[in-house]
mmCIF file of C-alpha atoms in Angstrom:
data_model
loop_
_atom_site.group_PDB
_atom_site.id
_atom_site.type_symbol
_atom_site.label_atom_id
_atom_site.label_comp_id
_atom_site.label_asym_id
_atom_site.label_seq_id
_atom_site.Cartn_x
_atom_site.Cartn_y
_atom_site.Cartn_z
ATOM 1 C CA MET A 14 12.782 -28.073 8.711
ATOM 2 C CA ALA A 15 13.403 -26.546 12.622
ATOM 3 C CA SER A 16 12.952 -29.627 15.249
ATOM 4 C CA SER A 17 9.564 -29.934 17.209
ATOM 5 C CA PRO A 18 9.484 -28.151 20.252
ATOM 6 C CA PHE A 19 9.026 -31.146 21.890
ATOM 7 C CA SER A 20 12.198 -33.323 21.078
ATOM 8 C CA LEU A 21 14.447 -34.313 23.699
ATOM 9 C CA GLU A 22 17.341 -34.975 20.588
ATOM 10 C CA GLY A 23 21.094 -34.688 22.323
ATOM 11 C CA LYS A 24 19.480 -34.268 26.202
ATOM 12 C CA ILE A 25 20.751 -36.447 29.057
ATOM 13 C CA ALA A 26 18.859 -37.723 30.668
ATOM 14 C CA ILE A 27 18.354 -39.498 34.662
ATOM 15 C CA VAL A 28 14.966 -41.308 35.743
ATOM 16 C CA THR A 29 15.410 -42.643 39.596
ATOM 17 C CA GLY A 30 12.542 -45.285 39.754
ATOM 18 C CA GLY A 31 13.141 -45.896 35.937
ATOM 19 C CA GLY A 32 13.398 -50.265 36.360
ATOM 20 C CA VAL A 33 9.396 -50.675 36.032
ATOM 21 C CA GLY A 34 6.232 -48.688 35.998
ATOM 22 C CA ILE A 35 6.057 -45.128 35.617
ATOM 23 C CA GLY A 36 10.050 -44.495 36.063
ATOM 24 C CA ARG A 37 10.347 -46.712 32.681
ATOM 25 C CA SER A 38 7.577 -45.272 30.574
ATOM 26 C CA ILE A 39 8.716 -41.722 31.048
ATOM 27 C CA ALA A 40 13.025 -43.843 30.291
ATOM 28 C CA THR A 41 12.459 -45.527 27.544
ATOM 29 C CA GLU A 42 9.728 -42.008 26.031
ATOM 30 C CA PHE A 43 12.949 -40.195 26.411
ATOM 31 C CA ALA A 44 14.762 -42.268 24.802
ATOM 32 C CA ARG A 45 12.219 -42.656 22.045
ATOM 33 C CA ALA A 46 12.470 -38.680 22.067
ATOM 34 C CA GLY A 47 16.191 -38.340 21.591
ATOM 35 C CA ALA A 48 17.391 -39.018 25.174
ATOM 36 C CA ASP A 49 19.850 -40.828 26.695
ATOM 37 C CA VAL A 50 19.054 -41.871 29.630
ATOM 38 C CA VAL A 51 20.470 -43.307 33.302
ATOM 39 C CA ILE A 52 17.887 -45.415 35.308
ATOM 40 C CA ALA A 53 17.823 -45.903 38.971
ATOM 41 C CA SER A 54 16.169 -47.827 41.418
ATOM 42 C CA ARG A 55 16.992 -50.484 44.624
ATOM 43 C CA LYS A 56 16.577 -53.475 41.974
ATOM 44 C CA ILE A 57 19.251 -54.091 39.547
ATOM 45 C CA GLU A 58 17.309 -57.522 38.313
ATOM 46 C CA ASN A 59 14.611 -53.816 36.754
ATOM 47 C CA LEU A 60 17.110 -51.510 35.371
ATOM 48 C CA GLU A 61 19.078 -53.923 33.231
ATOM 49 C CA PRO A 62 16.294 -54.886 30.807
ATOM 50 C CA ALA A 63 15.062 -51.324 30.462
ATOM 51 C CA ALA A 64 18.788 -50.097 30.001
ATOM 52 C CA ALA A 65 18.509 -52.240 27.302
ATOM 53 C CA GLU A 66 15.561 -51.692 25.749
ATOM 54 C CA ILE A 67 16.374 -47.655 25.292
ATOM 55 C CA ARG A 68 20.294 -48.636 24.006
ATOM 56 C CA THR A 69 18.164 -50.027 21.127
ATOM 57 C CA LEU A 70 16.677 -47.332 20.641
ATOM 58 C CA GLY A 71 20.128 -45.920 19.247
ATOM 59 C CA ARG A 72 20.284 -44.092 22.428
ATOM 60 C CA ARG A 73 23.701 -44.576 25.616
ATOM 61 C CA SER A 74 22.180 -45.606 29.151
ATOM 62 C CA PHE A 75 23.115 -47.492 31.989
ATOM 63 C CA ALA A 76 21.660 -48.291 34.879
ATOM 64 C CA MET A 77 23.303 -47.742 39.563
ATOM 65 C CA ALA A 78 21.392 -49.670 41.528
ATOM 66 C CA LEU A 79 20.689 -47.497 45.169
ATOM 67 C CA ASP A 80 18.281 -46.426 47.932
ATOM 68 C CA VAL A 81 17.297 -42.751 46.884
ATOM 69 C CA ARG A 82 17.073 -42.252 50.502
ATOM 70 C CA GLN A 83 20.693 -42.781 50.851
ATOM 71 C CA GLU A 84 22.011 -39.277 50.017
ATOM 72 C CA GLU A 85 25.795 -40.710 48.937
ATOM 73 C CA GLY A 86 24.058 -42.707 46.257
ATOM 74 C CA VAL A 87 22.020 -39.707 44.985
ATOM 75 C CA ARG A 88 25.818 -37.711 44.962
ATOM 76 C CA GLU A 89 26.667 -40.586 42.804
ATOM 77 C CA LEU A 90 24.474 -41.363 40.099
ATOM 78 C CA VAL A 91 24.269 -37.672 39.174
ATOM 79 C CA GLU A 92 28.716 -36.990 39.460
ATOM 80 C CA ARG A 93 28.726 -40.477 37.187
ATOM 81 C CA THR A 94 26.412 -39.041 34.733
ATOM 82 C CA SER A 95 27.895 -35.794 33.968
ATOM 83 C CA ARG A 96 31.287 -37.537 33.681
ATOM 84 C CA GLU A 97 29.706 -39.795 31.470
ATOM 85 C CA LEU A 98 28.228 -38.667 29.178
ATOM 86 C CA GLY A 99 28.721 -35.114 29.434
ATOM 87 C CA ARG A 100 26.069 -32.936 31.271
ATOM 88 C CA LEU A 101 22.750 -33.056 33.008
ATOM 89 C CA ASP A 102 19.607 -31.879 31.691
ATOM 90 C CA ILE A 103 16.671 -33.863 32.591
ATOM 91 C CA MET A 104 16.415 -34.960 35.958
ATOM 92 C CA VAL A 105 13.061 -37.413 37.117
ATOM 93 C CA ASN A 106 12.805 -37.275 40.632
ATOM 94 C CA ASN A 107 10.276 -41.004 40.814
ATOM 95 C CA ALA A 108 11.550 -43.247 42.932
ATOM 96 C CA GLY A 109 8.484 -43.700 44.627
ATOM 97 C CA ALA A 110 7.223 -46.441 47.514
ATOM 98 C CA SER A 111 3.892 -46.682 50.041
ATOM 99 C CA PHE A 112 1.416 -49.184 51.668
ATOM 100 C CA ARG A 113 -2.523 -49.129 52.887
ATOM 101 C CA ALA A 114 -2.915 -48.075 55.925
ATOM 102 C CA LYS A 115 -5.258 -46.529 58.293
ATOM 103 C CA PRO A 116 -3.781 -43.034 59.900
ATOM 104 C CA GLU A 117 -3.696 -44.525 63.664
ATOM 105 C CA ASP A 118 -2.582 -47.741 62.837
ATOM 106 C CA ILE A 119 0.804 -46.693 60.744
ATOM 107 C CA SER A 120 4.151 -46.559 62.852
ATOM 108 C CA PRO A 121 6.669 -44.795 62.756
ATOM 109 C CA ASN A 122 9.171 -46.448 61.229
ATOM 110 C CA GLY A 123 6.005 -47.100 58.551
ATOM 111 C CA TRP A 124 5.760 -42.786 58.371
ATOM 112 C CA ASN A 125 9.865 -42.015 57.615
ATOM 113 C CA ALA A 126 10.282 -44.957 55.479
ATOM 114 C CA VAL A 127 7.924 -43.437 52.887
ATOM 115 C CA VAL A 128 8.326 -40.237 53.884
ATOM 116 C CA GLY A 129 12.512 -41.092 53.273
ATOM 117 C CA ILE A 130 12.019 -42.659 49.712
ATOM 118 C CA ASN A 131 8.608 -39.736 48.463
ATOM 119 C CA LEU A 132 10.226 -36.542 50.019
ATOM 120 C CA ASN A 133 13.649 -37.046 51.757
ATOM 121 C CA GLY A 134 15.135 -39.337 48.407
ATOM 122 C CA VAL A 135 13.855 -36.022 46.347
ATOM 123 C CA PHE A 136 14.991 -33.423 47.354
ATOM 124 C CA PHE A 137 18.661 -35.518 47.114
ATOM 125 C CA GLY A 138 17.729 -36.060 43.079
ATOM 126 C CA CYS A 139 17.049 -32.183 43.268
ATOM 127 C CA ARG A 140 20.160 -31.262 45.477
ATOM 128 C CA TRP A 141 22.239 -32.609 43.028
ATOM 129 C CA ALA A 142 20.885 -32.558 40.437
ATOM 130 C CA GLY A 143 20.317 -28.499 41.092
ATOM 131 C CA ARG A 144 24.362 -27.824 41.902
ATOM 132 C CA GLN A 145 25.538 -29.752 39.009
ATOM 133 C CA MET A 146 22.602 -27.657 36.390
ATOM 134 C CA LEU A 147 24.668 -24.102 38.246
ATOM 135 C CA ALA A 148 27.528 -25.595 37.391
ATOM 136 C CA GLN A 149 25.885 -25.930 33.491
ATOM 137 C CA GLY A 150 24.397 -22.896 33.186
ATOM 138 C CA GLY A 151 20.447 -24.512 33.240
ATOM 139 C CA GLY A 152 18.401 -27.192 33.841
ATOM 140 C CA VAL A 153 15.095 -28.706 34.234
ATOM 141 C CA ILE A 154 13.793 -31.309 36.833
ATOM 142 C CA ILE A 155 10.678 -32.885 37.119
ATOM 143 C CA ASN A 156 9.823 -34.248 40.377
ATOM 144 C CA VAL A 157 6.481 -37.024 39.916
ATOM 145 C CA ALA A 158 3.951 -36.069 43.455
ATOM 146 C CA SER A 159 0.247 -37.646 43.201
ATOM 147 C CA ILE A 160 -3.009 -36.411 43.683
ATOM 148 C CA ALA A 161 -2.788 -37.860 47.136
ATOM 149 C CA GLY A 162 -0.960 -34.752 47.749
ATOM 150 C CA ILE A 163 -3.586 -32.466 46.742
ATOM 151 C CA TYR A 164 -6.462 -34.286 47.754
ATOM 152 C CA GLY A 165 -5.039 -35.673 50.352
ATOM 153 C CA SER A 166 -5.696 -39.687 50.828
ATOM 154 C CA THR A 167 -7.402 -41.469 53.864
ATOM 155 C CA MET A 168 -5.446 -45.216 53.721
ATOM 156 C CA MET A 169 -2.259 -43.900 52.452
ATOM 157 C CA ALA A 170 -1.554 -40.298 54.777
ATOM 158 C CA HIS A 171 2.325 -40.329 54.174
ATOM 159 C CA TYR A 172 2.729 -40.750 51.284
ATOM 160 C CA GLY A 173 -0.003 -37.694 50.561
ATOM 161 C CA ALA A 174 1.477 -36.017 53.234
ATOM 162 C CA ALA A 175 5.095 -35.921 51.539
ATOM 163 C CA LYS A 176 3.359 -35.814 47.746
ATOM 164 C CA ALA A 177 2.628 -32.866 48.995
ATOM 165 C CA ALA A 178 5.585 -31.615 50.605
ATOM 166 C CA VAL A 179 7.328 -32.372 47.072
ATOM 167 C CA ILE A 180 4.502 -29.777 45.438
ATOM 168 C CA ASN A 181 5.825 -27.325 47.813
ATOM 169 C CA LEU A 182 9.263 -27.881 47.300
ATOM 170 C CA THR A 183 8.991 -27.915 43.557
ATOM 171 C CA ARG A 184 7.804 -24.252 43.549
ATOM 172 C CA SER A 185 10.243 -23.603 46.699
ATOM 173 C CA LEU A 186 13.569 -24.245 43.882
ATOM 174 C CA ALA A 187 11.849 -23.256 40.547
ATOM 175 C CA THR A 188 12.186 -19.736 42.911
ATOM 176 C CA ALA A 189 15.066 -19.943 44.374
ATOM 177 C CA TRP A 190 16.911 -21.508 40.989
ATOM 178 C CA GLY A 191 14.333 -20.285 38.140
ATOM 179 C CA ARG A 192 16.840 -16.607 37.782
ATOM 180 C CA GLN A 193 19.943 -19.276 36.868
ATOM 181 C CA GLY A 194 18.582 -20.973 33.955
ATOM 182 C CA ILE A 195 17.400 -23.737 35.693
ATOM 183 C CA ARG A 196 12.765 -25.105 35.738
ATOM 184 C CA VAL A 197 11.743 -27.051 38.836
ATOM 185 C CA ASN A 198 7.896 -28.348 37.667
ATOM 186 C CA CYS A 199 5.829 -31.805 39.063
ATOM 187 C CA ILE A 200 3.669 -34.082 37.760
ATOM 188 C CA ALA A 201 0.434 -35.502 39.902
ATOM 189 C CA PRO A 202 -0.622 -38.973 38.124
ATOM 190 C CA GLY A 203 -4.362 -39.611 39.256
ATOM 191 C CA PRO A 204 -4.534 -43.348 40.024
ATOM 192 C CA VAL A 205 -2.054 -44.952 37.626
ATOM 193 C CA GLU A 206 -1.911 -48.760 36.475
ATOM 194 C CA THR A 207 1.218 -50.278 37.656
ATOM 195 C CA GLN A 208 2.015 -53.663 38.567
ATOM 196 C CA GLY A 209 4.039 -51.899 41.931
ATOM 197 C CA TYR A 210 0.552 -50.694 42.987
ATOM 198 C CA LEU A 211 -1.889 -53.709 41.771
ATOM 199 C CA ASP A 212 0.216 -55.765 43.818
ATOM 200 C CA VAL A 213 0.243 -53.525 47.368
ATOM 201 C CA LEU A 214 -3.492 -53.536 47.148
ATOM 202 C CA HIS A 215 -3.923 -57.571 47.099
ATOM 203 C CA LYS A 216 -1.339 -57.919 48.923
ATOM 204 C CA THR A 217 -3.609 -55.350 51.513
ATOM 205 C CA THR A 218 -6.973 -55.356 50.656
ATOM 206 C CA PRO A 219 -9.519 -58.003 51.294
ATOM 207 C CA ASP A 220 -11.399 -57.474 48.224
ATOM 208 C CA ALA A 221 -8.889 -55.905 45.500
ATOM 209 C CA GLN A 222 -11.533 -55.887 43.037
ATOM 210 C CA LYS A 223 -14.238 -53.820 44.607
ATOM 211 C CA VAL A 224 -11.795 -51.513 45.884
ATOM 212 C CA TYR A 225 -10.123 -51.202 41.665
ATOM 213 C CA ASP A 226 -13.550 -50.609 40.387
ATOM 214 C CA ALA A 227 -14.191 -47.667 43.171
ATOM 215 C CA VAL A 228 -10.669 -45.850 42.438
ATOM 216 C CA ALA A 229 -11.987 -46.853 38.247
ATOM 217 C CA ASP A 230 -15.109 -44.710 38.670
ATOM 218 C CA ARG A 231 -13.901 -41.564 40.834
ATOM 219 C CA VAL A 232 -12.351 -40.745 37.859
ATOM 220 C CA GLY A 233 -14.121 -38.837 34.830
ATOM 221 C CA MET A 234 -13.114 -40.473 32.398
ATOM 222 C CA GLY A 235 -13.888 -44.066 34.484
ATOM 223 C CA ARG A 236 -11.281 -46.280 34.123
ATOM 224 C CA TRP A 237 -7.486 -46.112 35.625
ATOM 225 C CA GLY A 238 -4.434 -44.394 33.789
ATOM 226 C CA ARG A 239 -2.077 -45.796 31.740
ATOM 227 C CA VAL A 240 1.660 -45.518 32.009
ATOM 228 C CA GLU A 241 2.696 -43.441 28.679
ATOM 229 C CA GLU A 242 -0.145 -41.676 29.944
ATOM 230 C CA ILE A 243 1.409 -40.883 32.420
ATOM 231 C CA ALA A 244 5.866 -40.381 30.964
ATOM 232 C CA HIS A 245 4.145 -37.825 27.712
ATOM 233 C CA PRO A 246 3.210 -35.027 30.185
ATOM 234 C CA CYS A 247 6.941 -35.582 31.394
ATOM 235 C CA ILE A 248 8.161 -34.777 27.265
ATOM 236 C CA PHE A 249 6.847 -32.138 27.979
ATOM 237 C CA LEU A 250 7.986 -30.860 31.390
ATOM 238 C CA ALA A 251 11.244 -31.729 29.728
ATOM 239 C CA SER A 252 11.034 -29.485 26.165
ATOM 240 C CA ALA A 253 11.432 -26.879 25.550
ATOM 241 C CA ALA A 254 7.412 -26.907 24.863
ATOM 242 C CA SER A 255 7.668 -25.668 28.465
ATOM 243 C CA ALA A 256 9.644 -23.428 28.609
ATOM 244 C CA PHE A 257 7.982 -20.408 30.535
ATOM 245 C CA MET A 258 6.517 -23.952 33.309
ATOM 246 C CA ASN A 259 8.195 -22.642 36.272
ATOM 247 C CA GLY A 260 7.710 -24.564 40.128
ATOM 248 C CA ALA A 261 3.647 -25.558 38.132
ATOM 249 C CA THR A 262 2.197 -29.244 39.208
ATOM 250 C CA LEU A 263 1.002 -30.712 35.938
ATOM 251 C CA VAL A 264 -2.226 -33.010 36.776
ATOM 252 C CA VAL A 265 -2.563 -35.639 34.864
ATOM 253 C CA ASP A 266 -5.219 -38.019 36.803
ATOM 254 C CA GLY A 267 -8.242 -38.167 34.550
ATOM 255 C CA GLY A 268 -10.518 -35.737 35.597
ATOM 256 C CA PRO A 269 -13.176 -35.439 38.235
ATOM 257 C CA PRO A 270 -16.088 -37.501 38.628
ATOM 258 C CA PRO A 271 -19.056 -37.010 36.865
ATOM 259 C CA GLY A 272 -21.503 -34.460 38.736
ATOM 260 C CA LEU A 273 -18.619 -33.029 40.934
ATOM 261 C CA GLY A 274 -20.214 -29.376 41.154
ATOM 262 C CA GLU A 275 -23.787 -30.889 40.758
ATOM 263 C CA GLY A 276 -26.850 -28.947 43.094
#
């Protein structure tokens, strides 16, 4: 029997930001689909339990603590993965962070920190994964953006700008590397219920529950997304099921609000 086109059996993957939230779900679901998965983020205390969970699924895994804003750490992540596991088939640039603020209140340091994680870190991941994949004859890169990069965000303009750049970078790299066997695609989640986002919301918003409910009301399906609802489309993008997709941005946001476009 032929294997499923959604299978990741025998593939080697890296997921940045893989210790919690969307990243951890992507890493775990990749392992369930058959991949060995290396995870990285700044906090080793989040990574070790996630790597242990992957190993309980019968897959190889190790964790590396690093800051994606520091290119040397990203280079070592890719090189160690290729050295110890033999190659790199899938790179998921998921690490990201932000904070809520009015545009006029974002300091240069705040701007640079958010752009550094959400854009520079993605570029470093693409650059070093791309070099490895060019040398081995192909691979898949998935960049995690956001609908904020498409529609903008009044309270996270720095984040929206960085994610818009990630979407454009994805197109540029797909064009540059497509004929060398490298596919570069992007996923743009809508509001997803992660502990990290909820913590930011509660720390920075006096009426957090009201904001939470208002966000859900703007989603066509009337609710926030779940982490696995982002991880499963990433399996599609990583697998042979999406073999003719390159430079695309897959929007996973629960749909437009009811009544949009009506007179």
